[in-house]
PDB file of C-alpha atoms in Angstrom:
ATOM      1  CA  MET A 463       1.645 -70.353 -65.859  1.00  0.00           C
ATOM      2  CA  ASN A 464      -1.459 -71.644 -65.640  1.00  0.00           C
ATOM      3  CA  ILE A 465      -1.239 -75.694 -64.394  1.00  0.00           C
ATOM      4  CA  ASP A 466      -4.333 -76.123 -66.754  1.00  0.00           C
ATOM      5  CA  SER A 467      -2.208 -74.926 -69.569  1.00  0.00           C
ATOM      6  CA  PHE A 468       0.113 -77.674 -69.752  1.00  0.00           C
ATOM      7  CA  ALA A 469      -0.852 -81.532 -70.777  1.00  0.00           C
ATOM      8  CA  MET A 470       1.020 -84.628 -71.548  1.00  0.00           C
ATOM      9  CA  SER A 471      -0.273 -87.151 -74.344  1.00  0.00           C
ATOM     10  CA  MET A 472       0.596 -90.640 -74.061  1.00  0.00           C
ATOM     11  CA  ALA A 473       1.740 -93.269 -76.749  1.00  0.00           C
ATOM     12  CA  GLU A 474       1.141 -91.084 -79.610  1.00  0.00           C
ATOM     13  CA  GLY A 475       1.804 -92.420 -83.138  1.00  0.00           C
ATOM     14  CA  SER A 476       1.598 -90.165 -86.315  1.00  0.00           C
ATOM     15  CA  PRO A 477       1.503 -86.239 -85.943  1.00  0.00           C
ATOM     16  CA  SER A 478      -1.170 -86.465 -88.375  1.00  0.00           C
ATOM     17  CA  PHE A 479      -3.685 -88.175 -85.844  1.00  0.00           C
ATOM     18  CA  LYS A 480      -2.098 -86.800 -82.692  1.00  0.00           C
ATOM     19  CA  MET A 481      -4.612 -86.872 -79.544  1.00  0.00           C
ATOM     20  CA  ASP A 482      -6.982 -83.422 -79.096  1.00  0.00           C
ATOM     21  CA  VAL A 483      -5.451 -82.342 -75.317  1.00  0.00           C
ATOM     22  CA  SER A 484      -8.204 -79.690 -75.663  1.00  0.00           C
ATOM     23  CA  LEU A 485     -10.872 -81.913 -74.692  1.00  0.00           C
ATOM     24  CA  VAL A 486     -12.398 -81.792 -71.331  1.00  0.00           C
ATOM     25  CA  PHE A 487     -15.903 -82.513 -69.929  1.00  0.00           C
ATOM     26  CA  GLY A 488     -18.024 -79.174 -70.221  1.00  0.00           C
ATOM     27  CA  SER A 489     -15.661 -77.031 -71.873  1.00  0.00           C
ATOM     28  CA  PRO A 490     -12.345 -77.405 -73.847  1.00  0.00           C
ATOM     29  CA  LYS A 491      -9.280 -76.257 -72.094  1.00  0.00           C
ATOM     30  CA  ASN A 492      -6.686 -74.074 -74.211  1.00  0.00           C
ATOM     31  CA  ARG A 493      -3.437 -76.195 -73.679  1.00  0.00           C
ATOM     32  CA  GLU A 494      -0.522 -74.467 -74.449  1.00  0.00           C
ATOM     33  CA  LYS A 495       2.513 -76.358 -73.384  1.00  0.00           C
ATOM     34  CA  ILE A 496       2.385 -80.101 -74.411  1.00  0.00           C
ATOM     35  CA  LEU A 497       3.928 -82.636 -73.924  1.00  0.00           C
ATOM     36  CA  ARG A 498       3.830 -86.034 -76.475  1.00  0.00           C
ATOM     37  CA  THR A 499       5.561 -89.494 -75.739  1.00  0.00           C
ATOM     38  CA  CYS A 500       5.813 -92.071 -78.157  1.00  0.00           C
ATOM     39  CA  PHE A 501       7.086 -95.934 -77.776  1.00  0.00           C
ATOM     40  CA  ASP A 502       9.157 -96.022 -80.592  1.00  0.00           C
ATOM     41  CA  SER A 503      12.790 -94.976 -80.807  1.00  0.00           C
ATOM     42  CA  ILE A 504      13.070 -91.692 -82.334  1.00  0.00           C
ATOM     43  CA  ASP A 505      14.887 -94.174 -85.715  1.00  0.00           C
ATOM     44  CA  ILE A 506      11.661 -96.443 -85.944  1.00  0.00           C
ATOM     45  CA  TRP A 507       9.075 -93.232 -85.778  1.00  0.00           C
ATOM     46  CA  SER A 508      10.889 -91.247 -88.250  1.00  0.00           C
ATOM     47  CA  LEU A 509      10.747 -94.112 -90.603  1.00  0.00           C
ATOM     48  CA  LYS A 510       7.207 -94.891 -90.031  1.00  0.00           C
ATOM     49  CA  TYR A 511       5.994 -90.741 -89.962  1.00  0.00           C
ATOM     50  CA  PHE A 512       8.838 -88.442 -90.591  1.00  0.00           C
ATOM     51  CA  GLY A 513       7.657 -87.816 -94.266  1.00  0.00           C
ATOM     52  CA  SER A 514       7.722 -83.863 -94.456  1.00  0.00           C
ATOM     53  CA  ILE A 515       7.328 -83.067 -90.554  1.00  0.00           C
ATOM     54  CA  ASN A 516      10.149 -80.463 -89.360  1.00  0.00           C
ATOM     55  CA  LYS A 517      11.655 -81.660 -86.575  1.00  0.00           C
ATOM     56  CA  SER A 518      14.126 -80.481 -84.246  1.00  0.00           C
ATOM     57  CA  PRO A 519      15.622 -83.710 -82.402  1.00  0.00           C
ATOM     58  CA  PHE A 520      17.825 -83.561 -79.516  1.00  0.00           C
ATOM     59  CA  GLU A 521      18.963 -85.917 -76.698  1.00  0.00           C
ATOM     60  CA  ARG A 522      18.285 -85.262 -72.956  1.00  0.00           C
ATOM     61  CA  ARG A 523      19.862 -87.462 -69.995  1.00  0.00           C
ATOM     62  CA  PHE A 524      18.695 -87.014 -66.585  1.00  0.00           C
ATOM     63  CA  ASP A 525      20.045 -89.979 -64.070  1.00  0.00           C
ATOM     64  CA  SER A 526      20.953 -93.173 -65.904  1.00  0.00           C
ATOM     65  CA  ILE A 527      18.416 -92.315 -68.674  1.00  0.00           C
ATOM     66  CA  THR A 528      18.688 -91.008 -71.979  1.00  0.00           C
ATOM     67  CA  LYS A 529      15.962 -90.240 -73.977  1.00  0.00           C
ATOM     68  CA  ASN A 530      15.718 -88.539 -77.914  1.00  0.00           C
ATOM     69  CA  ALA A 531      13.287 -85.985 -78.013  1.00  0.00           C
ATOM     70  CA  ALA A 532      11.889 -83.506 -80.829  1.00  0.00           C
ATOM     71  CA  ILE A 533      10.545 -80.296 -80.890  1.00  0.00           C
ATOM     72  CA  ILE A 534       7.421 -80.386 -83.505  1.00  0.00           C
ATOM     73  CA  ASP A 535       5.088 -77.755 -84.107  1.00  0.00           C
ATOM     74  CA  ASN A 536       5.980 -76.130 -80.895  1.00  0.00           C
ATOM     75  CA  GLU A 537       5.180 -79.093 -79.189  1.00  0.00           C
ATOM     76  CA  VAL A 538       7.990 -81.689 -77.068  1.00  0.00           C
ATOM     77  CA  TRP A 539       7.607 -85.051 -78.405  1.00  0.00           C
ATOM     78  CA  VAL A 540       9.935 -87.725 -76.507  1.00  0.00           C
ATOM     79  CA  TYR A 541      11.216 -90.932 -77.798  1.00  0.00           C
ATOM     80  CA  GLY A 542      11.254 -94.597 -76.426  1.00  0.00           C
ATOM     81  CA  ILE A 543       8.614 -94.126 -73.471  1.00  0.00           C
ATOM     82  CA  ASP A 544       7.274 -97.046 -72.342  1.00  0.00           C
ATOM     83  CA  SER A 545       4.327 -95.624 -70.534  1.00  0.00           C
ATOM     84  CA  THR A 546       4.525 -98.480 -67.726  1.00  0.00           C
ATOM     85  CA  VAL A 547       7.967 -97.516 -66.754  1.00  0.00           C
ATOM     86  CA  SER A 548       7.679 -94.738 -64.224  1.00  0.00           C
ATOM     87  CA  SER A 549      11.131 -93.370 -65.063  1.00  0.00           C
ATOM     88  CA  ASP A 550      10.549 -93.687 -68.912  1.00  0.00           C
ATOM     89  CA  ILE A 551       7.913 -90.896 -67.609  1.00  0.00           C
ATOM     90  CA  VAL A 552       9.446 -89.130 -65.108  1.00  0.00           C
ATOM     91  CA  ALA A 553      12.326 -88.482 -67.886  1.00  0.00           C
ATOM     92  CA  ALA A 554       9.696 -87.421 -70.386  1.00  0.00           C
ATOM     93  CA  VAL A 555       8.379 -85.029 -67.939  1.00  0.00           C
ATOM     94  CA  LYS A 556      11.838 -83.459 -66.861  1.00  0.00           C
ATOM     95  CA  ILE A 557      12.306 -82.822 -70.479  1.00  0.00           C
ATOM     96  CA  ALA A 558       9.356 -81.141 -71.049  1.00  0.00           C
ATOM     97  CA  ALA A 559       9.991 -79.395 -67.833  1.00  0.00           C
ATOM     98  CA  GLU A 560      13.220 -77.855 -69.037  1.00  0.00           C
ATOM     99  CA  TRP A 561      12.083 -77.261 -72.158  1.00  0.00           C
ATOM    100  CA  TYR A 562       9.304 -75.146 -71.255  1.00  0.00           C
ATOM    101  CA  GLN A 563      11.092 -73.721 -68.403  1.00  0.00           C
ATOM    102  CA  THR A 564       8.233 -74.915 -65.411  1.00  0.00           C
ATOM    103  CA  THR A 565       8.175 -77.403 -63.108  1.00  0.00           C
ATOM    104  CA  PRO A 566       7.845 -81.496 -63.823  1.00  0.00           C
ATOM    105  CA  GLN A 567       4.769 -81.119 -61.617  1.00  0.00           C
ATOM    106  CA  ALA A 568       2.832 -78.834 -64.703  1.00  0.00           C
ATOM    107  CA  PHE A 569       2.434 -81.984 -66.483  1.00  0.00           C
ATOM    108  CA  ILE A 570       1.638 -84.940 -64.631  1.00  0.00           C
ATOM    109  CA  ARG A 571      -1.660 -83.097 -63.845  1.00  0.00           C
ATOM    110  CA  ASN A 572      -3.201 -83.242 -67.187  1.00  0.00           C
ATOM    111  CA  ILE A 573      -2.693 -86.612 -68.917  1.00  0.00           C
ATOM    112  CA  TYR A 574      -4.397 -87.830 -72.044  1.00  0.00           C
ATOM    113  CA  VAL A 575      -4.098 -91.237 -73.724  1.00  0.00           C
ATOM    114  CA  LYS A 576      -5.827 -92.972 -77.161  1.00  0.00           C
ATOM    115  CA  ASN A 577      -5.968 -96.408 -77.885  1.00  0.00           C
ATOM    116  CA  LEU A 578      -3.729 -97.968 -76.164  1.00  0.00           C
ATOM    117  CA  ASN A 579      -3.032-101.701 -77.009  1.00  0.00           C
ATOM    118  CA  ALA A 580      -1.010-104.412 -76.211  1.00  0.00           C
ATOM    119  CA  GLU A 581       1.757-106.249 -78.363  1.00  0.00           C
ATOM    120  CA  GLY A 582       0.613-108.852 -80.414  1.00  0.00           C
ATOM    121  CA  GLU A 583      -2.724-107.966 -80.713  1.00  0.00           C
ATOM    122  CA  ARG A 584      -3.278-109.358 -83.998  1.00  0.00           C
ATOM    123  CA  ILE A 585      -2.552-112.988 -82.866  1.00  0.00           C
ATOM    124  CA  MET A 586      -4.639-113.147 -79.982  1.00  0.00           C
ATOM    125  CA  SER A 587      -8.486-113.816 -79.376  1.00  0.00           C
ATOM    126  CA  PRO A 588     -10.981-110.521 -78.577  1.00  0.00           C
ATOM    127  CA  ASN A 589     -11.166-111.790 -75.095  1.00  0.00           C
ATOM    128  CA  ASP A 590      -7.633-111.889 -74.693  1.00  0.00           C
ATOM    129  CA  LEU A 591      -6.567-109.105 -76.547  1.00  0.00           C
ATOM    130  CA  VAL A 592      -9.324-107.347 -73.498  1.00  0.00           C
ATOM    131  CA  GLN A 593      -8.040-108.961 -70.949  1.00  0.00           C
ATOM    132  CA  GLU A 594      -4.108-107.690 -71.887  1.00  0.00           C
ATOM    133  CA  ASN A 595      -5.347-104.502 -72.560  1.00  0.00           C
ATOM    134  CA  LYS A 596      -6.577-103.827 -68.876  1.00  0.00           C
ATOM    135  CA  LYS A 597      -3.575-105.024 -67.703  1.00  0.00           C
ATOM    136  CA  LEU A 598      -1.914-102.464 -70.063  1.00  0.00           C
ATOM    137  CA  TYR A 599      -3.666 -99.725 -68.651  1.00  0.00           C
ATOM    138  CA  THR A 600      -3.474-101.139 -65.014  1.00  0.00           C
ATOM    139  CA  GLY A 601       0.203-100.839 -65.736  1.00  0.00           C
ATOM    140  CA  VAL A 602      -0.031 -97.200 -66.839  1.00  0.00           C
ATOM    141  CA  SER A 603      -1.881 -96.359 -64.185  1.00  0.00           C
ATOM    142  CA  LYS A 604       0.372 -97.383 -61.440  1.00  0.00           C
ATOM    143  CA  ALA A 605       3.548 -96.234 -63.493  1.00  0.00           C
ATOM    144  CA  ILE A 606       1.425 -92.423 -63.692  1.00  0.00           C
ATOM    145  CA  ARG A 607       1.067 -92.681 -59.705  1.00  0.00           C
ATOM    146  CA  GLU A 608       4.713 -93.625 -59.184  1.00  0.00           C
ATOM    147  CA  ALA A 609       5.677 -91.242 -61.353  1.00  0.00           C
ATOM    148  CA  ALA A 610       3.808 -88.396 -59.505  1.00  0.00           C
ATOM    149  CA  ARG A 611       5.333 -89.731 -56.819  1.00  0.00           C
ATOM    150  CA  ILE A 612       8.897 -89.667 -57.816  1.00  0.00           C
ATOM    151  CA  LEU A 613       8.556 -86.173 -59.412  1.00  0.00           C
ATOM    152  CA  ASP A 614       6.771 -85.022 -55.701  1.00  0.00           C
ATOM    153  CA  TYR A 615       3.454 -84.343 -56.972  1.00  0.00           C
ATOM    154  CA  SER A 616       0.431 -84.638 -54.679  1.00  0.00           C
ATOM    155  CA  GLY A 617      -2.468 -83.396 -56.113  1.00  0.00           C
ATOM    156  CA  GLY A 618      -5.182 -84.807 -58.604  1.00  0.00           C
ATOM    157  CA  ILE A 619      -4.375 -86.146 -61.965  1.00  0.00           C
ATOM    158  CA  ASP A 620      -7.151 -85.622 -64.436  1.00  0.00           C
ATOM    159  CA  PHE A 621      -6.448 -89.120 -66.699  1.00  0.00           C
ATOM    160  CA  TRP A 622      -8.351 -88.829 -70.000  1.00  0.00           C
ATOM    161  CA  VAL A 623      -9.155 -91.946 -72.197  1.00  0.00           C
ATOM    162  CA  MET A 624      -9.967 -91.544 -76.126  1.00  0.00           C
ATOM    163  CA  SER A 625     -11.554 -94.572 -77.530  1.00  0.00           C
ATOM    164  CA  ASN A 626     -14.264 -95.071 -79.989  1.00  0.00           C
ATOM    165  CA  ASN A 627     -17.354 -96.455 -77.981  1.00  0.00           C
ATOM    166  CA  VAL A 628     -17.142 -99.427 -80.274  1.00  0.00           C
ATOM    167  CA  ASN A 629     -13.653-100.200 -79.967  1.00  0.00           C
ATOM    168  CA  PRO A 630     -13.637-104.262 -79.181  1.00  0.00           C
ATOM    169  CA  LYS A 631      -9.808-103.782 -77.844  1.00  0.00           C
ATOM    170  CA  ILE A 632     -11.012-102.558 -74.709  1.00  0.00           C
ATOM    171  CA  PRO A 633     -14.634-101.882 -73.976  1.00  0.00           C
ATOM    172  CA  LYS A 634     -16.230 -99.076 -71.698  1.00  0.00           C
ATOM    173  CA  LYS A 635     -17.378-101.649 -68.853  1.00  0.00           C
ATOM    174  CA  GLU A 636     -14.088-103.156 -69.196  1.00  0.00           C
ATOM    175  CA  LEU A 637     -11.942 -99.554 -69.233  1.00  0.00           C
ATOM    176  CA  HIS A 638     -13.925 -98.686 -65.852  1.00  0.00           C
TER     177      HIS A 638
END
């Protein structure tokens, strides 16, 4: 299978506003196998967003880590994933690779993220929020790099960050 048909979206929230993983500079890519990770546990996520969404939950254990996952709209969603923790990323990738019957490396190649925000954003000054979000994106980048090493992936990683140009939480110049 074409490696460009796989993608991972980190820190998803509502399935109604999920990240469009077909977005690529130049021309869109048809992503057929998608892994979506959520910071919230499956219980919290379900209270926030479940409503009438049809999901098939299951649990997987890799090494000493147990994670809950679900199949929603033929995509793998893995819950309780802290995107700054490489072992969480590895667990999510292994769950998706097992489900789609592919190698874990397929998902680490194309990673999408939108609107990552530091916890406690409502109580921070705008400058402090930007600084905390810079730390958050740096932590996510380091965790992805470490997860790729653990998964024995040494190729390039396309890390797509989507955010509104006027997002005060991490201005474009700060993101770069």
